[in-house]
Coordinates of C-alpha atoms in Angstrom, one line a residue:
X18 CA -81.4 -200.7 -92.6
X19 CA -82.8 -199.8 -89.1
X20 CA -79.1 -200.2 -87.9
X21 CA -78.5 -197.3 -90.2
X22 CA -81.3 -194.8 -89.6
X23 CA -80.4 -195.0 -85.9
X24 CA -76.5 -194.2 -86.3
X25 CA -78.0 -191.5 -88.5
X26 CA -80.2 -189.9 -85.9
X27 CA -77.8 -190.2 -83.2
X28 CA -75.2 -188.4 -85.9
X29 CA -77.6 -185.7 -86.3
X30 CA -78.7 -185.3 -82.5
X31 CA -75.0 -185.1 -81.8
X32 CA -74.5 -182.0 -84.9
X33 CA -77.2 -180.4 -83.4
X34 CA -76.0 -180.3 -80.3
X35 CA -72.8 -178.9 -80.8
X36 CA -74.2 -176.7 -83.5
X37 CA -76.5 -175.4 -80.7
X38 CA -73.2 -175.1 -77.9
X39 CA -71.9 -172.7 -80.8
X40 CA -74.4 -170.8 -81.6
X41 CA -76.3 -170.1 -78.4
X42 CA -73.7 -167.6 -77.0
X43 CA -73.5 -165.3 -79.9
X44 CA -77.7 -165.8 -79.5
X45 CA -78.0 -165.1 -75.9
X46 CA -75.1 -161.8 -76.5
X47 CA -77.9 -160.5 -79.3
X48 CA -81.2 -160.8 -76.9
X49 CA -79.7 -159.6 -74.3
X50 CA -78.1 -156.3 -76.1
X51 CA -82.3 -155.4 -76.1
X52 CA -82.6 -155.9 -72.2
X53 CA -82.9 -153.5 -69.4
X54 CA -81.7 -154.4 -66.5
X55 CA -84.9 -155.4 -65.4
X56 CA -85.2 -157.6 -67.8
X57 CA -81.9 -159.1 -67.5
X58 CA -82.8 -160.3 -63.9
X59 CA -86.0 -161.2 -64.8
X60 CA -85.5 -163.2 -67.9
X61 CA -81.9 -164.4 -68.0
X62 CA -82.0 -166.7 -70.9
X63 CA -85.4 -166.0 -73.2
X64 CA -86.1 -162.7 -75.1
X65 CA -88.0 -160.2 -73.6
X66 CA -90.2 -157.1 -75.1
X67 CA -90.0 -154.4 -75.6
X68 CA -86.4 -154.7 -77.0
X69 CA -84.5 -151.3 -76.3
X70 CA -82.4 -150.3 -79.5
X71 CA -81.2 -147.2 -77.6
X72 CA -79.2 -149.6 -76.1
X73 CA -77.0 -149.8 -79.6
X74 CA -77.3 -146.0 -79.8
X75 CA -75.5 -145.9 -76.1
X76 CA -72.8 -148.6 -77.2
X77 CA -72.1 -146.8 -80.6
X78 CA -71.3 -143.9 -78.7
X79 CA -69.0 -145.6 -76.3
X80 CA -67.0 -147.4 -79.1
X81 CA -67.9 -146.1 -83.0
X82 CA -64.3 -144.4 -83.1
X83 CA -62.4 -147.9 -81.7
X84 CA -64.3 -149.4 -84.6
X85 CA -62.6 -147.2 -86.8
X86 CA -59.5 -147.5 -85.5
X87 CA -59.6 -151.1 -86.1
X88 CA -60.7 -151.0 -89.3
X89 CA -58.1 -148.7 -90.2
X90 CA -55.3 -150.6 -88.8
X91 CA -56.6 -154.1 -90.0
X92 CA -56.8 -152.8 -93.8
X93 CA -53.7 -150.9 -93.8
X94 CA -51.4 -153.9 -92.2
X95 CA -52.7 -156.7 -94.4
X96 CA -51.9 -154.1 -97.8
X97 CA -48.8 -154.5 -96.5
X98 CA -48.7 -158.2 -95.6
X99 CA -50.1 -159.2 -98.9
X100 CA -47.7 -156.7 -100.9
X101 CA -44.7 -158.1 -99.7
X102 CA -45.5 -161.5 -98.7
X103 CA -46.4 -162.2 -102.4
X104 CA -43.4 -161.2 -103.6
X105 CA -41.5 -162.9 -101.3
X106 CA -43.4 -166.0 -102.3
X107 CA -43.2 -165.6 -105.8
X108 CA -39.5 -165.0 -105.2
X109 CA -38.8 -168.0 -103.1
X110 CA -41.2 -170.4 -105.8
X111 CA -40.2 -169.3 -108.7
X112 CA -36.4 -167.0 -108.9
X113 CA -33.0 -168.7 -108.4
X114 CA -30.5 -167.2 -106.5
X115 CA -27.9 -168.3 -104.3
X116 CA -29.0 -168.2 -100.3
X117 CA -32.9 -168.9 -101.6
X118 CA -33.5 -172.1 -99.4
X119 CA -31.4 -170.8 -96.4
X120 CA -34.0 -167.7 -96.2
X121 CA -37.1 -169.6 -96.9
X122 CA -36.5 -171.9 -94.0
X123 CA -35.4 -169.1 -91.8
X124 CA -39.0 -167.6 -92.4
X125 CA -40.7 -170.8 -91.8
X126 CA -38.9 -171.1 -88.9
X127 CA -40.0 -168.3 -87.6
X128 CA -43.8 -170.3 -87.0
X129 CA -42.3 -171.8 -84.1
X130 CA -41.5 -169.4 -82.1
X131 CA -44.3 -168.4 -79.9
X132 CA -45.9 -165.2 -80.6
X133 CA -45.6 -163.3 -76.9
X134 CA -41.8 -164.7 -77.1
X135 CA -40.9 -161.8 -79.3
X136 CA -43.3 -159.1 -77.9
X137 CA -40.6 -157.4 -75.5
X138 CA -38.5 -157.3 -78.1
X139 CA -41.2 -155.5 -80.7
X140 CA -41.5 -153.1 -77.9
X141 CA -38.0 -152.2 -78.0
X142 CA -37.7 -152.0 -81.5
X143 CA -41.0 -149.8 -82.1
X144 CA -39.9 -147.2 -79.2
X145 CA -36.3 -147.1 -80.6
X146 CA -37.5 -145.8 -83.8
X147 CA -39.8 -143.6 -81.9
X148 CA -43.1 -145.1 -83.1
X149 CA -44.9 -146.0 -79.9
X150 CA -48.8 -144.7 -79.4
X151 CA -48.8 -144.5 -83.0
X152 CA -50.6 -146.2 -85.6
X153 CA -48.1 -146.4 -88.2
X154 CA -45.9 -148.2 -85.1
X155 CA -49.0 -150.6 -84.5
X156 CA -49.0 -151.8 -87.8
X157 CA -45.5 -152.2 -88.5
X158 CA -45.8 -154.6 -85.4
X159 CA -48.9 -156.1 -87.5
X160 CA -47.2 -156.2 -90.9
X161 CA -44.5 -158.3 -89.5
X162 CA -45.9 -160.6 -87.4
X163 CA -48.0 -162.0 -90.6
X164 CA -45.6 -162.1 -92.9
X165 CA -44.1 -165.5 -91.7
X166 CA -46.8 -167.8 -92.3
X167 CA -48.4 -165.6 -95.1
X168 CA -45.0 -166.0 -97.0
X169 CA -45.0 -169.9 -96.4
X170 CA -48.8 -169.8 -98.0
X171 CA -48.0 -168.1 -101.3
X172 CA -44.7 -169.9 -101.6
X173 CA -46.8 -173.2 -102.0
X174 CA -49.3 -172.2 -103.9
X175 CA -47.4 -170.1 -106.3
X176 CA -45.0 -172.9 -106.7
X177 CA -48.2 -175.2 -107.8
X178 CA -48.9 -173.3 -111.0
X179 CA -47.8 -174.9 -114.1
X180 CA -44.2 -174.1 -115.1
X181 CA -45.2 -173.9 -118.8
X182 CA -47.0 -171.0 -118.1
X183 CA -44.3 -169.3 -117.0
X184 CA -41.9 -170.4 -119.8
X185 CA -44.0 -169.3 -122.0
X186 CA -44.0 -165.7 -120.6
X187 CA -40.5 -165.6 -121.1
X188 CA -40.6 -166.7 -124.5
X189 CA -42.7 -164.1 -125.6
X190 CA -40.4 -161.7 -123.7
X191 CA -42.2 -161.1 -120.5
X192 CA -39.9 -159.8 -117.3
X193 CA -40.5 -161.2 -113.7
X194 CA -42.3 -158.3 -112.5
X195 CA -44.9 -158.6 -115.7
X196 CA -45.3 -162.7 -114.7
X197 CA -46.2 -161.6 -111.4
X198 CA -48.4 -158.8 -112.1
X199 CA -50.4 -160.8 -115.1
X200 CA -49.8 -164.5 -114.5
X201 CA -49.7 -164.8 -110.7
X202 CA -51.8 -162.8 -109.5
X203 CA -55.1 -163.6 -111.8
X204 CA -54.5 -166.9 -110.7
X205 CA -54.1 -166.6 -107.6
X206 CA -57.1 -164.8 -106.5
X207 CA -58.8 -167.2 -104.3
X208 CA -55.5 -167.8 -101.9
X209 CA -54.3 -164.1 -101.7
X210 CA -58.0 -163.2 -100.8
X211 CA -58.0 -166.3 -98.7
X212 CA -55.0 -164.7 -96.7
X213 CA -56.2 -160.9 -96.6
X214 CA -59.3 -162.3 -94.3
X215 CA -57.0 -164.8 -92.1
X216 CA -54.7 -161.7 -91.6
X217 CA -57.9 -159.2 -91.1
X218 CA -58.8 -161.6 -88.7
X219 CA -56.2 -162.4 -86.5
X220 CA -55.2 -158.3 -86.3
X221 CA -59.1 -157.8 -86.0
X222 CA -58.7 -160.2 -82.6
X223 CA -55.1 -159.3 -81.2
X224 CA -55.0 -157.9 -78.0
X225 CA -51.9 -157.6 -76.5
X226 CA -49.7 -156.2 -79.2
X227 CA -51.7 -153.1 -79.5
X228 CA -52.1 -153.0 -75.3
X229 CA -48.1 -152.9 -74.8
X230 CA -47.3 -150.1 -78.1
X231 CA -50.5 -147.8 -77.6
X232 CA -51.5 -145.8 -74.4
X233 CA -53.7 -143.1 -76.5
X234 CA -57.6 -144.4 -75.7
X235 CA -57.9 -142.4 -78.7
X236 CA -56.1 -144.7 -81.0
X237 CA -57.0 -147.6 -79.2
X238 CA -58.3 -150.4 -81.4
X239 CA -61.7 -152.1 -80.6
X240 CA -60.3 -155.5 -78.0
X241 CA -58.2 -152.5 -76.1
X242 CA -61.4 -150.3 -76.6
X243 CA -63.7 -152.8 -75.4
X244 CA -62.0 -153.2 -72.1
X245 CA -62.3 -149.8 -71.1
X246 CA -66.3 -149.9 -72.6
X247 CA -66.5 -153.1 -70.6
X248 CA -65.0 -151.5 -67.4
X249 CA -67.1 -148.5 -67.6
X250 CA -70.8 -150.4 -68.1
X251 CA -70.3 -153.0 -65.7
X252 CA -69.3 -150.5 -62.9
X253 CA -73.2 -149.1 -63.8
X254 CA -74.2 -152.4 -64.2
X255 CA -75.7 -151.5 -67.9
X256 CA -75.8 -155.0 -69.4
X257 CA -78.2 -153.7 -72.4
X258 CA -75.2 -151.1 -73.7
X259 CA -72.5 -153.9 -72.9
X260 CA -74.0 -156.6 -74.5
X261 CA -75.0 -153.8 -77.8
X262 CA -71.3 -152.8 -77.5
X263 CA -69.9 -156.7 -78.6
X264 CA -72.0 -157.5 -80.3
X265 CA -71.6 -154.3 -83.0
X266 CA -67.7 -155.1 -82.6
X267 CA -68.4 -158.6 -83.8
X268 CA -70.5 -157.9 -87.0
X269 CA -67.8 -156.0 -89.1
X270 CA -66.1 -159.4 -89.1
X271 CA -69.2 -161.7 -89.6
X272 CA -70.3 -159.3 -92.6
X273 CA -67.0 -159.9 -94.0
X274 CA -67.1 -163.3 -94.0
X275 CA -71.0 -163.8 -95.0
X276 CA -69.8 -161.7 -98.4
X277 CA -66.6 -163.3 -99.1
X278 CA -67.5 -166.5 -97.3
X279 CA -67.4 -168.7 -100.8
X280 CA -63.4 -166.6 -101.8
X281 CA -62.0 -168.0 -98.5
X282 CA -63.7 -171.6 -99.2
X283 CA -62.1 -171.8 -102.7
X284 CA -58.6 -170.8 -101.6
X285 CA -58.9 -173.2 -98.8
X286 CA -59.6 -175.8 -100.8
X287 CA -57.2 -174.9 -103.7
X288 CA -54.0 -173.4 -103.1
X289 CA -53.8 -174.1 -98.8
X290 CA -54.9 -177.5 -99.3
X291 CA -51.3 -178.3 -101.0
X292 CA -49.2 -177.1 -98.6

């Protein structure tokens, strides 16, 4: 019994440790967005007061329209990754055609090849059609890059559902668009919602896609944006503003997942789970 209650202190010294190493740096990034300078130097770690708010009011200024930008971009590229990916996937699960399984594994195989392998070759392609510095261009690039896995996703899961479901569509006279649209779909909720926030988050986080295809600062989206707000703080040595600036270009994201936190735990353990 005491054997116990010690390997079960030791477990929960050890969770709270490493619960702390994660946790502290986003902590320390919101104190110090309230600091002055003065207070940065003299107060490095703990919280100091007054807090400055201004300091938001400062970064805001600096980076609102890259917010924008991003938020733009991540919402219209994963439309478009979710759109066609699920019809792919429903196509690959569930339609017979000659050349199915030859595709299929040509899209999983593109999962190992290397993301920054391919970038040169995105450049090409996005100046030849004349789409460089331009958002529709940027997520094209987006759209396509995450289609592969998002394809291999749905394929799984949609291939999971019970086949009688789907005979009994057909029976009552249902085509395959009307078996996507009402069947597949409904059920499939928790996965496709599951996938909209893995897309909106890796697109939300990419960095050198949209460096190599934009050049506007106007269109930039908020990791380009930041380095130019980053640049131009630190050469003042504003830490306050800086600090403001990520940590307003990190709560779109966490607000996301606090509301749809329990969606992307239900497709993770329901359709990913069975691939």
């Amino acid at each position: 019994m005491l054997k116990t209650i010690r390997q079960d202190l030791w477990s929960h010294i050890v969770l709270i440790l490493l619960a702390f190493l994660a946790l502290y740096p986003f902590f320390y990034m919101l104190i110090t967005s309230f600091k002055t300078n003065g207070q940065f130097y003299r107060n490095f770690f703990g919280i100091t007061f007054p807090l400055h708010f201004e300091n938001y009011a400062t970064a805001w200024e600096a980076i609102g329209e890259y917010i924008f930008n991003s938020v733009f971009i991540g919402i219209a590229s994963v439309l478009i990754i979710i759109a066609t990916s699920a019809l792919a996937g429903y196509s690959f699960a569930r339609l017979r055609y000659k050349g199915k399984n030859f595709l299929y594994m040509s899209v999983v195989a593109l999962l190992m090849i290397p993301g920054l392998l391919t970038l040169i070759p995105l450049f090409l392609l996005i100046k030849s059609f004349g789409l460089l510095d331009s958002y529709i261009g940027l997520i094209i690039a987006f759209a396509a890059g995450g289609q592969a896995f998002t394809i291999f996703v749905f394929r799984q899961s949609f291939a999971s559902l019970p086949e009688e479901l789907f005979e009994a569509a057909r029976i009552d006279g249902c085509g395959e668009l009307r078996v996507f649209w009402q069947i597949v779909l409904p059920l499939s909720k928790p996965i496709i919602g599951t996938m909209a926030i893995w897309n909106l988050l890796s697109i939300w986080n990419e960095y050198m896609m949209p460096l190599v295809l934009m050049s506007n600062p106007e269109k930039f989206p908020i990791t380009v944006g930041l380095i130019q707000f980053e640049s131009q703080f630190v050469s003042q040595t504003l830490y306050g503003p800086m600090f403001a600036g990520y940590t307003i270009a990190s709560l779109p994201l966490l607000i996301l997942f606090l509301f749809t936190m329990r969606l992307f735990m239900k497709g993770l353990t329901s359709g990913a789970v069975k691939i």
